[in-house]
mmCIF file of C-alpha atoms in Angstrom:
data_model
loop_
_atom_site.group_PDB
_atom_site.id
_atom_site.type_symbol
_atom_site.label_atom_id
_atom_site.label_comp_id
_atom_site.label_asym_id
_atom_site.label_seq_id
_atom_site.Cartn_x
_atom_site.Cartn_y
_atom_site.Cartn_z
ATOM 1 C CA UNK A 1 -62.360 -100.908 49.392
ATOM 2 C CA UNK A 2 -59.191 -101.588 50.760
ATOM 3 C CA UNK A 3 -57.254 -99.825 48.206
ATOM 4 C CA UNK A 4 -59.449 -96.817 47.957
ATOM 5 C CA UNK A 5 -59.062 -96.327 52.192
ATOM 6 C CA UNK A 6 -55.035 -96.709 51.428
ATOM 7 C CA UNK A 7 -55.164 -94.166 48.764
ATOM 8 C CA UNK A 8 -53.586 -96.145 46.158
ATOM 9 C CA UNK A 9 -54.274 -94.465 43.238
ATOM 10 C CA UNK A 10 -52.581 -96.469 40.296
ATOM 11 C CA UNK A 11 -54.427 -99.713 41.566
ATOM 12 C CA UNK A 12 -57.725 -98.184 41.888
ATOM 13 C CA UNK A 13 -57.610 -96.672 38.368
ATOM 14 C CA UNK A 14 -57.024 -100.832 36.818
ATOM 15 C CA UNK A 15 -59.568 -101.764 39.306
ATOM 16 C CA UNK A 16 -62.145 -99.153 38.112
ATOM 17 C CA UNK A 17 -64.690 -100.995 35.818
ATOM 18 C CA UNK A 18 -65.445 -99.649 32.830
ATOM 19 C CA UNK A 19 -69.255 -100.488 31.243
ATOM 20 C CA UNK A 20 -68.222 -99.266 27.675
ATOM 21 C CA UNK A 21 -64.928 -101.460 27.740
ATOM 22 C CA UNK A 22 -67.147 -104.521 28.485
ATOM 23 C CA UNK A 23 -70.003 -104.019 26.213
ATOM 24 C CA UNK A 24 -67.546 -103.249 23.264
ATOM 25 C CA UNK A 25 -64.623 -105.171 23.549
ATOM 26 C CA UNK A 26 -65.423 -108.123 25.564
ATOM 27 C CA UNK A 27 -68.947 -109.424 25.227
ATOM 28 C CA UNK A 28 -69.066 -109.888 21.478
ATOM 29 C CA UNK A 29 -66.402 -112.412 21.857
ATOM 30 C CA UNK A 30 -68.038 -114.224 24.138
ATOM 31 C CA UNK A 31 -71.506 -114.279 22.279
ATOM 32 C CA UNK A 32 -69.377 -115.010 18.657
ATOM 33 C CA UNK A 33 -68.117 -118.178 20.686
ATOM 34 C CA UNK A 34 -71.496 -119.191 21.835
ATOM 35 C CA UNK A 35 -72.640 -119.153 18.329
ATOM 36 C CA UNK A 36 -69.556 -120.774 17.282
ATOM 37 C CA UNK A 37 -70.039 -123.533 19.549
ATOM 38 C CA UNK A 38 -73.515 -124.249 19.233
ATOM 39 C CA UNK A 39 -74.755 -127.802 17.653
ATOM 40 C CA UNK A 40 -77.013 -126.493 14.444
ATOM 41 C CA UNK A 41 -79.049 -129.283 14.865
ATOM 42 C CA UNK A 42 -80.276 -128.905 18.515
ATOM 43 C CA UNK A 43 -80.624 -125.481 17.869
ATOM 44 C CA UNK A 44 -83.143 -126.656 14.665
ATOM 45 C CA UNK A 45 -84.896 -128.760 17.184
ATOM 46 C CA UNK A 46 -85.296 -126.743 19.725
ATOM 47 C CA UNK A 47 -86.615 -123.673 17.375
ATOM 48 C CA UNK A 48 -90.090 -123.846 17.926
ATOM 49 C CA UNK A 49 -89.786 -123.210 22.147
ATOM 50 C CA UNK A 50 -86.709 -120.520 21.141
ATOM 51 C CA UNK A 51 -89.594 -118.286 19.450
ATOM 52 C CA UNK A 52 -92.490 -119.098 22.024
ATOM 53 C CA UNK A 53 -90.536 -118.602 24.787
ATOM 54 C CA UNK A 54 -89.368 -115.593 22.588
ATOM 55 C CA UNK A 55 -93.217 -114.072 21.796
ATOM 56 C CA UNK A 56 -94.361 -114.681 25.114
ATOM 57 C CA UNK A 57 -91.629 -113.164 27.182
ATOM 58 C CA UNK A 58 -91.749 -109.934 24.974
ATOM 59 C CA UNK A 59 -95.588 -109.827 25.404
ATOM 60 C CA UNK A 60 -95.807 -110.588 29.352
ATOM 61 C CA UNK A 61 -92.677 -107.840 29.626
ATOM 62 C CA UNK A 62 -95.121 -105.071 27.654
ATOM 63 C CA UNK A 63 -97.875 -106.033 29.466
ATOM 64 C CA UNK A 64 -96.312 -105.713 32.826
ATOM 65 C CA UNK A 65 -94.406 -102.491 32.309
ATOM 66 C CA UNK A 66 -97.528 -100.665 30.429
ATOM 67 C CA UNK A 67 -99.846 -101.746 33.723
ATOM 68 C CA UNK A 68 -96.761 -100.239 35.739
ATOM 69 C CA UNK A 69 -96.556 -97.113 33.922
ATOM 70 C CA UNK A 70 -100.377 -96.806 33.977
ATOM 71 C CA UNK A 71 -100.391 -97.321 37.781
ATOM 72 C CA UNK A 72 -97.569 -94.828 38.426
ATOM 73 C CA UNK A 73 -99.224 -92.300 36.200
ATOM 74 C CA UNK A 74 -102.638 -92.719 38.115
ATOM 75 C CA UNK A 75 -100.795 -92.484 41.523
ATOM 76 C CA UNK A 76 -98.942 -89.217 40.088
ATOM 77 C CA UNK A 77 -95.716 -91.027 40.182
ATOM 78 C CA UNK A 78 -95.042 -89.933 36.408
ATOM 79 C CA UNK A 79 -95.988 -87.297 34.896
ATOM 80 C CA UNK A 80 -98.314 -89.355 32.333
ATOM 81 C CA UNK A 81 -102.139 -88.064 31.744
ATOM 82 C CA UNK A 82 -103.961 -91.179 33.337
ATOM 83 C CA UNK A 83 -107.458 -90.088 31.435
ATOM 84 C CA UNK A 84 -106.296 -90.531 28.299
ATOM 85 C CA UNK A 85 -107.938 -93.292 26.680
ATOM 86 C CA UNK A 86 -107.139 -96.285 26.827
ATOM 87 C CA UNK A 87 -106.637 -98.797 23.609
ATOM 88 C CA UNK A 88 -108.746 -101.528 23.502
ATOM 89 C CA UNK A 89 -106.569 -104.354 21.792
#
């Protein structure tokens, strides 16, 4: 803030943060290290609560955003047609 009330221009262009620069360039480092680093054989272990935590979490996160997008669409938040049928799974 400070250096954007100063008018500093050279400093605010470092300081400017840059999404692309961290998805690209620095994260896959630091998730090439993590695997790296990892002890196989707690990983092994530990594989059966990896995938239910894994199945579960996907499931609960479609379940929870198609009930949000079906509310929103029934309080004309989205533009969704709330009589279509539903699926029964």
């Amino acid at each position: 803030v400070l250096v954007r009330v100063m008018g500093i221009t050279e400093e605010e262009q470092l300081l400017n943060f840059k999404g692309s620069f961290f998805f690209y360039v620095l994260l896959p480092p630091i998730i090439f290290e993590a695997g790296l680093s990892l002890e196989t054989q707690m990983f092994v272990d530990n594989l059966g609560a990896i995938f239910t935590f894994a199945v579960l979490g996907t499931l609960v996160s479609t379940w929870v955003t198609s009930k949000g997008l079906r509310l929103a669409a029934e309080l004309g938040v989205v533009g969704l047609d709330s009589s279509a049928p539903r699926l029964a799974i």
